[in-house]
Amino acid sequence: MTAELDWKNLGFGYIKTPYRYVANFKNGEWSEGVVTGDDTVTVSECAGVLQYAQTVFEGLKAYRTADGRTVTFRPDLNAERMIESAKRLEMPPFPADKFLEAVDKVVAANADYVPPYGSGAALYLRPYMFGSSAVIGVKPAAEYQFRLFCTPVGPYFKGGAKPISVRVSEFDRAAPHGTGHVKAGLNYAMSLHAIVDAHNRGFDENLYLDPKTRTYVEETGGANFLFVTKDGKIVTPKSDSILPSITRRSLCYVAEKYLNLTVEHRPVRLDEVENFAECGLCGTAAVISPVGKINDRGREILFPSGMERMGKITQKLYDTLTGIQMGTVPAPEGWLREIK
Ligand code: PLP
Ligand code: COI
């Protein structure tokens, strides 16, 4: 039976659900994972995660489709990305088949918390792993824990489809040759001061510039950028220090194959942004959140799509992608994984 929640008015917050998955790495191997009701973690006071932030995570969603199935969206790509993140932080990769098992089991066990079709909400899944054994010298931990929990969520930005305002950040999020391209908790710790400061100044998000020359658009704290040119082309920033967003890659495919649009994935200079017609943030949590304006250290760039509604092409991309996720638009082979 579906849980009694105000599905249409959920924000992006943590709501404890009954079950999660846990596996441990010890003596060089991963244990069998188990589904448990225990939402607490007990580790050494000197655990690698607590001392040196040795932790990586992922984010993906489960949806209820129009015909009543429960599906997850491209979880194989999250499994792959988590392996890359783990390697960069000298952690033992969590095998992709076990990752998919964890996804399937947690969604099935919490089936009552998969939001109803049409509510606009989804079940957000948070896989993560961390160094659990004690380290005091700067080195990787010997033991690790992988966990996956879930929480029902609504839109990441209040107001859902209403355009947000973004400011160009004076702070950097990732260093050249650093960890910006992987999903390490430390990248998000780095962004906390910048996001609090942005909110205090009335902006919804930060646009980070490339850390080396500070002239190219990178991404925000939790999503990639997507621009639309005045002649209807899609442009997405390319950089070695941004997260390779699964949503962005999916949207580019949708743009080309479903909407017959031209897609350019290339470095985007900050000084060319004012020429674009539409702008959006794309990610699992953000889906596509329209950006109405960007404040570049006092200079305001207002996109022609304005602050009232999503731009036309952004809207088409949004409708097609969410249609695929909810089963009303045919999905490319392998994009939806059904939970039985
Ligand atoms: N960029 C950052 C920094 C993120 O945290 C996320 C969220 O996962 C994204 C981009 C979007 O990636 P995805 O579409 O794979 O969720
Ligand atoms: C996601 O979209 O899954 C993210 O991880 C972004 C943010 C919530 C950290």
mmCIF file of C-alpha atoms and ligand atoms in Angstrom:
data_model
loop_
_atom_site.group_PDB
_atom_site.id
_atom_site.type_symbol
_atom_site.label_atom_id
_atom_site.label_comp_id
_atom_site.label_asym_id
_atom_site.label_seq_id
_atom_site.Cartn_x
_atom_site.Cartn_y
_atom_site.Cartn_z
ATOM 1 C CA MET A 1 0.000 0.000 0.000
ATOM 2 C CA THR A 2 1.326 3.426 -0.920
ATOM 3 C CA ALA A 3 2.551 5.386 2.133
ATOM 4 C CA GLU A 4 0.476 8.358 3.216
ATOM 5 C CA LEU A 5 2.587 11.329 2.240
ATOM 6 C CA ASP A 6 1.661 14.663 0.675
ATOM 7 C CA TRP A 7 3.293 13.514 -2.591
ATOM 8 C CA LYS A 8 2.506 16.637 -4.612
ATOM 9 C CA ASN A 9 4.136 18.954 -2.084
ATOM 10 C CA LEU A 10 7.321 17.082 -1.249
ATOM 11 C CA GLY A 11 10.523 19.104 -1.286
ATOM 12 C CA PHE A 12 14.033 17.708 -1.719
ATOM 13 C CA GLY A 13 14.595 16.462 1.814
ATOM 14 C CA TYR A 14 15.350 13.318 3.776
ATOM 15 C CA ILE A 15 12.415 11.204 4.882
ATOM 16 C CA LYS A 16 13.434 8.010 6.593
ATOM 17 C CA THR A 17 12.118 4.899 4.829
ATOM 18 C CA PRO A 18 11.991 1.413 6.367
ATOM 19 C CA TYR A 19 14.872 -0.371 4.548
ATOM 20 C CA ARG A 20 18.406 0.137 3.288
ATOM 21 C CA TYR A 21 21.241 -2.094 1.973
ATOM 22 C CA VAL A 22 24.644 -2.567 3.623
ATOM 23 C CA ALA A 23 27.819 -4.387 2.556
ATOM 24 C CA ASN A 24 31.263 -4.291 4.163
ATOM 25 C CA PHE A 25 34.764 -4.556 2.743
ATOM 26 C CA LYS A 26 37.204 -6.365 5.016
ATOM 27 C CA ASN A 27 40.315 -8.518 4.451
ATOM 28 C CA GLY A 28 40.336 -7.604 0.794
ATOM 29 C CA GLU A 29 36.765 -8.567 -0.124
ATOM 30 C CA TRP A 30 33.179 -7.329 -0.124
ATOM 31 C CA SER A 31 30.707 -9.221 2.084
ATOM 32 C CA GLU A 32 27.291 -10.339 0.884
ATOM 33 C CA GLY A 33 25.021 -7.312 1.132
ATOM 34 C CA VAL A 34 21.969 -7.371 3.385
ATOM 35 C CA VAL A 35 18.782 -5.342 3.545
ATOM 36 C CA THR A 36 18.339 -3.924 7.021
ATOM 37 C CA GLY A 37 16.030 -1.679 8.966
ATOM 38 C CA ASP A 38 18.946 -0.109 10.878
ATOM 39 C CA ASP A 39 19.477 3.458 9.665
ATOM 40 C CA THR A 40 22.477 4.130 11.920
ATOM 41 C CA VAL A 41 26.197 3.704 11.244
ATOM 42 C CA THR A 42 28.773 2.939 13.917
ATOM 43 C CA VAL A 43 32.433 3.492 13.044
ATOM 44 C CA SER A 44 35.745 4.161 14.773
ATOM 45 C CA GLU A 45 36.271 7.732 15.943
ATOM 46 C CA CYS A 46 39.323 7.642 13.667
ATOM 47 C CA ALA A 47 37.557 6.274 10.555
ATOM 48 C CA GLY A 48 38.980 7.355 7.181
ATOM 49 C CA VAL A 49 35.725 9.066 6.299
ATOM 50 C CA LEU A 50 35.761 11.166 9.464
ATOM 51 C CA GLN A 51 39.420 12.181 9.318
ATOM 52 C CA TYR A 52 40.178 12.545 5.612
ATOM 53 C CA ALA A 53 36.752 12.610 3.919
ATOM 54 C CA GLN A 54 37.265 9.276 2.157
ATOM 55 C CA THR A 55 33.754 8.930 0.780
ATOM 56 C CA VAL A 56 32.041 8.828 -2.624
ATOM 57 C CA PHE A 57 28.365 8.696 -3.500
ATOM 58 C CA GLU A 58 25.784 8.459 -6.256
ATOM 59 C CA GLY A 59 22.223 9.661 -6.862
ATOM 60 C CA LEU A 60 19.513 8.100 -9.010
ATOM 61 C CA LYS A 61 15.742 7.832 -8.977
ATOM 62 C CA ALA A 62 12.986 5.199 -9.108
ATOM 63 C CA TYR A 63 9.676 6.128 -10.749
ATOM 64 C CA ARG A 64 6.175 4.705 -10.999
ATOM 65 C CA THR A 65 5.269 4.544 -14.691
ATOM 66 C CA ALA A 66 1.890 5.354 -16.228
ATOM 67 C CA ASP A 67 1.156 1.607 -16.560
ATOM 68 C CA GLY A 68 2.026 0.893 -12.913
ATOM 69 C CA ARG A 69 5.554 -0.507 -13.245
ATOM 70 C CA THR A 70 8.390 0.597 -10.986
ATOM 71 C CA VAL A 71 11.582 1.476 -12.833
ATOM 72 C CA THR A 72 14.994 2.981 -12.195
ATOM 73 C CA PHE A 73 16.719 5.163 -14.786
ATOM 74 C CA ARG A 74 20.072 3.945 -16.174
ATOM 75 C CA PRO A 75 21.424 2.601 -12.839
ATOM 76 C CA ASP A 76 24.223 0.827 -14.728
ATOM 77 C CA LEU A 77 25.778 4.247 -15.428
ATOM 78 C CA ASN A 78 25.689 5.163 -11.742
ATOM 79 C CA ALA A 79 27.372 1.839 -10.904
ATOM 80 C CA GLU A 80 30.103 2.587 -13.442
ATOM 81 C CA ARG A 81 30.626 6.158 -12.239
ATOM 82 C CA MET A 82 30.870 5.030 -8.614
ATOM 83 C CA ILE A 83 33.640 2.622 -9.617
ATOM 84 C CA GLU A 84 35.556 5.535 -11.189
ATOM 85 C CA SER A 85 34.976 7.715 -8.110
ATOM 86 C CA ALA A 86 36.177 4.929 -5.795
ATOM 87 C CA LYS A 87 39.359 4.396 -7.810
ATOM 88 C CA ARG A 88 40.206 8.114 -7.655
ATOM 89 C CA LEU A 89 39.924 8.023 -3.839
ATOM 90 C CA GLU A 90 41.890 4.751 -3.502
ATOM 91 C CA MET A 91 38.812 2.825 -2.373
ATOM 92 C CA PRO A 92 37.926 -0.741 -3.434
ATOM 93 C CA PRO A 93 35.348 -0.406 -6.253
ATOM 94 C CA PHE A 94 31.923 -1.771 -5.393
ATOM 95 C CA PRO A 95 31.080 -4.309 -8.142
ATOM 96 C CA ALA A 96 28.437 -3.148 -10.652
ATOM 97 C CA ASP A 97 26.331 -6.329 -10.308
ATOM 98 C CA LYS A 98 26.148 -5.891 -6.536
ATOM 99 C CA PHE A 99 25.303 -2.192 -6.998
ATOM 100 C CA LEU A 100 22.342 -3.142 -9.218
ATOM 101 C CA GLU A 101 21.274 -5.787 -6.705
ATOM 102 C CA ALA A 102 21.300 -3.127 -3.974
ATOM 103 C CA VAL A 103 19.185 -0.793 -6.136
ATOM 104 C CA ASP A 104 16.647 -3.525 -6.923
ATOM 105 C CA LYS A 105 16.392 -4.774 -3.347
ATOM 106 C CA VAL A 106 16.045 -1.364 -1.693
ATOM 107 C CA VAL A 107 13.396 -0.152 -4.128
ATOM 108 C CA ALA A 108 11.451 -3.420 -3.806
ATOM 109 C CA ALA A 109 11.657 -3.358 0.007
ATOM 110 C CA ASN A 110 10.450 0.267 0.105
ATOM 111 C CA ALA A 111 7.827 -0.143 -2.652
ATOM 112 C CA ASP A 112 5.266 1.803 -0.591
ATOM 113 C CA TYR A 113 7.487 4.870 -0.859
ATOM 114 C CA VAL A 114 7.699 4.990 -4.643
ATOM 115 C CA PRO A 115 5.549 8.061 -5.367
ATOM 116 C CA PRO A 116 2.384 7.559 -7.415
ATOM 117 C CA TYR A 117 2.489 8.273 -11.157
ATOM 118 C CA GLY A 118 1.565 11.883 -11.885
ATOM 119 C CA SER A 119 2.528 13.235 -8.443
ATOM 120 C CA GLY A 120 5.724 14.831 -9.767
ATOM 121 C CA ALA A 121 7.713 13.124 -7.006
ATOM 122 C CA ALA A 122 10.216 10.264 -7.282
ATOM 123 C CA LEU A 123 12.080 7.908 -4.970
ATOM 124 C CA TYR A 124 15.650 9.228 -4.740
ATOM 125 C CA LEU A 125 18.288 6.557 -4.157
ATOM 126 C CA ARG A 126 21.547 7.415 -2.452
ATOM 127 C CA PRO A 127 24.308 4.798 -2.774
ATOM 128 C CA TYR A 128 27.540 5.705 -1.001
ATOM 129 C CA MET A 129 30.675 4.175 0.429
ATOM 130 C CA PHE A 130 33.245 5.323 2.935
ATOM 131 C CA GLY A 131 36.429 4.366 4.748
ATOM 132 C CA SER A 132 35.211 2.808 7.994
ATOM 133 C CA SER A 133 38.434 1.679 9.709
ATOM 134 C CA ALA A 134 40.872 3.857 11.655
ATOM 135 C CA VAL A 135 43.628 5.804 9.887
ATOM 136 C CA ILE A 136 45.747 8.501 11.456
ATOM 137 C CA GLY A 137 48.547 8.821 8.912
ATOM 138 C CA VAL A 138 47.244 10.192 5.609
ATOM 139 C CA LYS A 139 46.497 6.952 3.735
ATOM 140 C CA PRO A 140 43.476 4.948 2.548
ATOM 141 C CA ALA A 141 41.474 2.987 5.130
ATOM 142 C CA ALA A 142 41.709 -0.825 5.148
ATOM 143 C CA GLU A 143 37.945 -1.342 5.620
ATOM 144 C CA TYR A 144 34.926 0.197 3.888
ATOM 145 C CA GLN A 145 31.160 0.205 4.037
ATOM 146 C CA PHE A 146 28.770 0.527 1.095
ATOM 147 C CA ARG A 147 25.215 1.618 1.862
ATOM 148 C CA LEU A 148 22.186 2.487 -0.214
ATOM 149 C CA PHE A 149 19.130 4.194 1.250
ATOM 150 C CA CYS A 150 16.207 5.939 -0.361
ATOM 151 C CA THR A 151 13.976 8.928 0.309
ATOM 152 C CA PRO A 152 10.935 10.220 -1.562
ATOM 153 C CA VAL A 153 11.603 13.654 -3.067
ATOM 154 C CA GLY A 154 9.925 16.462 -4.969
ATOM 155 C CA PRO A 155 11.704 19.184 -6.976
ATOM 156 C CA TYR A 156 15.261 20.175 -6.002
ATOM 157 C CA PHE A 157 14.470 23.868 -6.368
ATOM 158 C CA LYS A 158 11.371 25.289 -4.693
ATOM 159 C CA GLY A 159 8.793 26.169 -7.313
ATOM 160 C CA GLY A 160 9.734 23.260 -9.620
ATOM 161 C CA ALA A 161 9.575 24.582 -13.174
ATOM 162 C CA LYS A 162 9.993 28.238 -12.211
ATOM 163 C CA PRO A 163 13.273 29.716 -13.469
ATOM 164 C CA ILE A 164 16.005 30.248 -10.888
ATOM 165 C CA SER A 165 18.767 32.820 -10.606
ATOM 166 C CA VAL A 166 22.419 31.827 -10.534
ATOM 167 C CA ARG A 167 25.490 33.875 -9.707
ATOM 168 C CA VAL A 168 29.035 33.430 -10.937
ATOM 169 C CA SER A 169 30.964 32.209 -7.902
ATOM 170 C CA GLU A 170 34.171 33.809 -6.685
ATOM 171 C CA PHE A 171 35.011 30.471 -5.088
ATOM 172 C CA ASP A 172 36.199 27.386 -6.938
ATOM 173 C CA ARG A 173 34.693 23.968 -6.452
ATOM 174 C CA ALA A 174 37.365 21.769 -7.998
ATOM 175 C CA ALA A 175 41.100 22.132 -8.560
ATOM 176 C CA PRO A 176 42.815 21.601 -11.923
ATOM 177 C CA HIS A 177 43.652 17.865 -12.096
ATOM 178 C CA GLY A 178 41.624 17.403 -8.895
ATOM 179 C CA THR A 179 38.409 15.489 -8.179
ATOM 180 C CA GLY A 180 35.728 17.577 -9.944
ATOM 181 C CA HIS A 181 35.016 14.754 -12.421
ATOM 182 C CA VAL A 182 34.137 12.217 -9.708
ATOM 183 C CA LYS A 183 31.391 12.205 -7.118
ATOM 184 C CA ALA A 184 33.477 12.634 -3.977
ATOM 185 C CA GLY A 185 31.860 14.038 -0.839
ATOM 186 C CA LEU A 186 34.777 16.448 -0.515
ATOM 187 C CA ASN A 187 33.659 18.360 -3.656
ATOM 188 C CA TYR A 188 30.368 19.101 -1.934
ATOM 189 C CA ALA A 189 32.051 20.135 1.321
ATOM 190 C CA MET A 190 34.060 22.581 -0.822
ATOM 191 C CA SER A 191 30.823 24.085 -2.163
ATOM 192 C CA LEU A 192 29.017 24.633 1.156
ATOM 193 C CA HIS A 193 30.414 28.071 1.941
ATOM 194 C CA ALA A 194 29.698 29.229 -1.626
ATOM 195 C CA ILE A 195 26.093 28.006 -1.554
ATOM 196 C CA VAL A 196 25.328 29.553 1.837
ATOM 197 C CA ASP A 197 26.835 32.826 0.627
ATOM 198 C CA ALA A 198 24.838 32.652 -2.646
ATOM 199 C CA HIS A 199 21.593 32.053 -0.730
ATOM 200 C CA ASN A 200 22.386 34.929 1.661
ATOM 201 C CA ARG A 201 22.710 37.201 -1.355
ATOM 202 C CA GLY A 202 19.413 36.034 -2.859
ATOM 203 C CA PHE A 203 20.706 33.607 -5.528
ATOM 204 C CA ASP A 204 19.576 30.007 -5.919
ATOM 205 C CA GLU A 205 22.842 28.498 -7.150
ATOM 206 C CA ASN A 206 26.486 29.094 -8.075
ATOM 207 C CA LEU A 207 28.007 28.945 -11.520
ATOM 208 C CA TYR A 208 31.576 27.729 -11.045
ATOM 209 C CA LEU A 209 34.210 28.769 -13.552
ATOM 210 C CA ASP A 210 37.047 26.563 -14.723
ATOM 211 C CA PRO A 211 39.551 26.565 -11.874
ATOM 212 C CA LYS A 212 42.580 27.211 -14.080
ATOM 213 C CA THR A 213 41.667 30.243 -16.212
ATOM 214 C CA ARG A 214 38.311 31.269 -14.698
ATOM 215 C CA THR A 215 36.962 32.061 -18.163
ATOM 216 C CA TYR A 216 34.937 28.926 -19.009
ATOM 217 C CA VAL A 217 31.621 27.735 -17.575
ATOM 218 C CA GLU A 218 31.937 24.568 -15.502
ATOM 219 C CA GLU A 219 28.797 23.561 -13.578
ATOM 220 C CA THR A 220 26.874 24.297 -10.388
ATOM 221 C CA GLY A 221 27.288 22.542 -7.043
ATOM 222 C CA GLY A 222 24.911 19.754 -8.081
ATOM 223 C CA ALA A 223 24.129 19.909 -11.815
ATOM 224 C CA ASN A 224 25.602 20.470 -15.296
ATOM 225 C CA PHE A 225 24.610 23.397 -17.519
ATOM 226 C CA LEU A 226 22.701 23.080 -20.762
ATOM 227 C CA PHE A 227 22.267 26.054 -23.110
ATOM 228 C CA VAL A 228 20.079 26.578 -26.157
ATOM 229 C CA THR A 229 21.299 28.912 -28.920
ATOM 230 C CA LYS A 230 19.004 31.408 -30.644
ATOM 231 C CA ASP A 231 18.867 29.079 -33.652
ATOM 232 C CA GLY A 232 17.840 26.098 -31.526
ATOM 233 C CA LYS A 233 21.112 24.197 -31.010
ATOM 234 C CA ILE A 234 21.962 22.542 -27.701
ATOM 235 C CA VAL A 235 25.321 23.449 -26.175
ATOM 236 C CA THR A 236 26.753 21.748 -23.075
ATOM 237 C CA PRO A 237 30.071 22.673 -21.419
ATOM 238 C CA LYS A 238 32.944 20.229 -21.796
ATOM 239 C CA SER A 239 35.589 20.104 -19.086
ATOM 240 C CA ASP A 240 37.761 17.544 -17.301
ATOM 241 C CA SER A 241 36.792 18.979 -13.926
ATOM 242 C CA ILE A 242 32.985 18.604 -14.047
ATOM 243 C CA LEU A 243 30.879 15.574 -13.232
ATOM 244 C CA PRO A 244 29.847 13.619 -16.346
ATOM 245 C CA SER A 245 26.115 13.977 -15.690
ATOM 246 C CA ILE A 246 23.991 10.997 -16.710
ATOM 247 C CA THR A 247 21.016 13.321 -17.161
ATOM 248 C CA ARG A 248 23.024 15.611 -19.450
ATOM 249 C CA ARG A 249 24.250 12.679 -21.536
ATOM 250 C CA SER A 250 20.665 11.369 -21.761
ATOM 251 C CA LEU A 251 19.298 14.797 -22.725
ATOM 252 C CA CYS A 252 21.881 15.171 -25.494
ATOM 253 C CA TYR A 253 20.788 11.803 -26.897
ATOM 254 C CA VAL A 254 17.128 12.812 -26.612
ATOM 255 C CA ALA A 255 17.852 16.140 -28.339
ATOM 256 C CA GLU A 256 19.540 14.443 -31.281
ATOM 257 C CA LYS A 257 17.477 11.292 -31.675
ATOM 258 C CA TYR A 258 13.999 12.357 -30.536
ATOM 259 C CA LEU A 259 13.914 16.083 -31.283
ATOM 260 C CA ASN A 260 16.281 16.300 -34.264
ATOM 261 C CA LEU A 261 18.357 19.040 -32.669
ATOM 262 C CA THR A 262 22.057 19.656 -33.154
ATOM 263 C CA VAL A 263 24.133 19.123 -30.018
ATOM 264 C CA GLU A 264 27.541 20.653 -29.300
ATOM 265 C CA HIS A 265 29.572 19.422 -26.341
ATOM 266 C CA ARG A 266 32.440 21.910 -26.124
ATOM 267 C CA PRO A 267 34.128 24.417 -23.840
ATOM 268 C CA VAL A 268 31.754 27.350 -23.241
ATOM 269 C CA ARG A 269 33.228 30.761 -22.466
ATOM 270 C CA LEU A 270 31.490 32.845 -19.817
ATOM 271 C CA ASP A 271 31.512 35.828 -22.174
ATOM 272 C CA GLU A 272 29.394 33.986 -24.770
ATOM 273 C CA VAL A 273 26.632 33.019 -22.331
ATOM 274 C CA GLU A 274 24.725 36.266 -22.948
ATOM 275 C CA ASN A 275 24.147 35.127 -26.554
ATOM 276 C CA PHE A 276 22.143 32.026 -25.580
ATOM 277 C CA ALA A 277 18.350 31.950 -25.693
ATOM 278 C CA GLU A 278 17.714 29.430 -22.898
ATOM 279 C CA CYS A 279 19.629 27.929 -20.016
ATOM 280 C CA GLY A 280 18.953 24.995 -17.710
ATOM 281 C CA LEU A 281 20.600 22.923 -15.000
ATOM 282 C CA CYS A 282 20.484 19.194 -15.514
ATOM 283 C CA GLY A 283 20.956 16.392 -13.062
ATOM 284 C CA THR A 284 19.122 13.608 -11.276
ATOM 285 C CA ALA A 285 17.892 15.931 -8.533
ATOM 286 C CA ALA A 286 17.520 19.003 -10.786
ATOM 287 C CA VAL A 287 15.983 17.066 -13.769
ATOM 288 C CA ILE A 288 16.129 20.230 -15.928
ATOM 289 C CA SER A 289 15.675 23.315 -13.851
ATOM 290 C CA PRO A 290 15.380 26.435 -15.998
ATOM 291 C CA VAL A 291 17.757 29.314 -15.301
ATOM 292 C CA GLY A 292 16.225 32.741 -15.941
ATOM 293 C CA LYS A 293 19.245 34.879 -15.128
ATOM 294 C CA ILE A 294 22.909 34.728 -14.315
ATOM 295 C CA ASN A 295 24.610 37.428 -12.300
ATOM 296 C CA ASP A 296 28.242 37.821 -13.331
ATOM 297 C CA ARG A 297 29.716 39.802 -10.441
ATOM 298 C CA GLY A 298 27.113 42.546 -10.785
ATOM 299 C CA ARG A 299 26.448 42.265 -14.528
ATOM 300 C CA GLU A 300 23.042 40.694 -15.103
ATOM 301 C CA ILE A 301 22.470 38.271 -17.984
ATOM 302 C CA LEU A 302 18.738 37.774 -18.465
ATOM 303 C CA PHE A 303 17.869 34.990 -20.882
ATOM 304 C CA PRO A 304 15.116 35.783 -23.429
ATOM 305 C CA SER A 305 13.064 32.896 -21.909
ATOM 306 C CA GLY A 306 12.698 35.124 -18.804
ATOM 307 C CA MET A 307 11.865 34.444 -15.145
ATOM 308 C CA GLU A 308 8.303 33.192 -15.591
ATOM 309 C CA ARG A 309 8.543 29.924 -17.473
ATOM 310 C CA MET A 310 10.849 27.354 -19.015
ATOM 311 C CA GLY A 311 12.139 28.106 -22.489
ATOM 312 C CA LYS A 312 10.397 26.253 -25.322
ATOM 313 C CA ILE A 313 13.211 23.862 -26.152
ATOM 314 C CA THR A 314 14.036 23.263 -22.498
ATOM 315 C CA GLN A 315 10.379 22.339 -22.034
ATOM 316 C CA LYS A 316 10.495 19.872 -24.944
ATOM 317 C CA LEU A 317 13.607 18.241 -23.533
ATOM 318 C CA TYR A 318 11.987 18.075 -20.102
ATOM 319 C CA ASP A 319 8.773 16.547 -21.442
ATOM 320 C CA THR A 320 10.609 13.947 -23.509
ATOM 321 C CA LEU A 321 13.025 12.899 -20.768
ATOM 322 C CA THR A 322 10.378 12.695 -18.048
ATOM 323 C CA GLY A 323 8.071 10.918 -20.550
ATOM 324 C CA ILE A 324 10.769 8.269 -21.036
ATOM 325 C CA GLN A 325 11.236 7.951 -17.274
ATOM 326 C CA MET A 326 7.487 7.594 -16.623
ATOM 327 C CA GLY A 327 6.907 5.225 -19.529
ATOM 328 C CA THR A 328 4.748 7.524 -21.701
ATOM 329 C CA VAL A 329 7.488 7.978 -24.350
ATOM 330 C CA PRO A 330 9.295 4.854 -25.658
ATOM 331 C CA ALA A 331 12.654 4.463 -23.943
ATOM 332 C CA PRO A 332 15.911 3.655 -25.730
ATOM 333 C CA GLU A 333 17.014 0.052 -25.171
ATOM 334 C CA GLY A 334 18.404 -0.444 -21.663
ATOM 335 C CA TRP A 335 17.444 2.915 -20.157
ATOM 336 C CA LEU A 336 14.774 1.630 -17.769
ATOM 337 C CA ARG A 337 15.410 -1.181 -15.293
ATOM 338 C CA GLU A 338 12.173 -2.637 -14.030
ATOM 339 C CA ILE A 339 11.914 -3.606 -10.363
ATOM 340 C CA LYS A 340 9.916 -6.819 -9.988
HETATM 341 N N1 PLP B 1 27.147 17.803 -11.375
HETATM 342 C C1 PLP B 1 27.228 17.633 -10.058
HETATM 343 C C2 PLP B 1 28.266 18.378 -9.300
HETATM 344 C C3 PLP B 1 26.326 16.759 -9.417
HETATM 345 O O1 PLP B 1 26.374 16.584 -8.093
HETATM 346 C C4 PLP B 1 25.353 16.088 -10.170
HETATM 347 C C5 PLP B 1 24.424 15.166 -9.540
HETATM 348 O O2 PLP B 1 24.579 13.990 -9.549
HETATM 349 C C6 PLP B 1 25.308 16.317 -11.553
HETATM 350 C C7 PLP B 1 26.222 17.177 -12.123
HETATM 351 C C8 PLP B 1 24.299 15.639 -12.397
HETATM 352 O O3 PLP B 1 24.642 14.296 -12.634
HETATM 353 P P1 PLP B 1 23.532 13.216 -12.910
HETATM 354 O O4 PLP B 1 22.750 13.686 -14.079
HETATM 355 O O5 PLP B 1 24.323 11.991 -13.226
HETATM 356 O O6 PLP B 1 22.701 13.103 -11.696
HETATM 357 C C1 COI B 2 21.995 14.326 -7.729
HETATM 358 O O1 COI B 2 21.408 14.962 -8.601
HETATM 359 O O2 COI B 2 21.801 13.111 -7.546
HETATM 360 C C2 COI B 2 22.974 14.964 -6.871
HETATM 361 O O3 COI B 2 23.771 14.266 -6.308
HETATM 362 C C3 COI B 2 22.928 16.426 -6.749
HETATM 363 C C4 COI B 2 22.833 16.942 -5.348
HETATM 364 C C5 COI B 2 21.609 16.507 -4.620
HETATM 365 C C6 COI B 2 24.083 16.680 -4.589
#
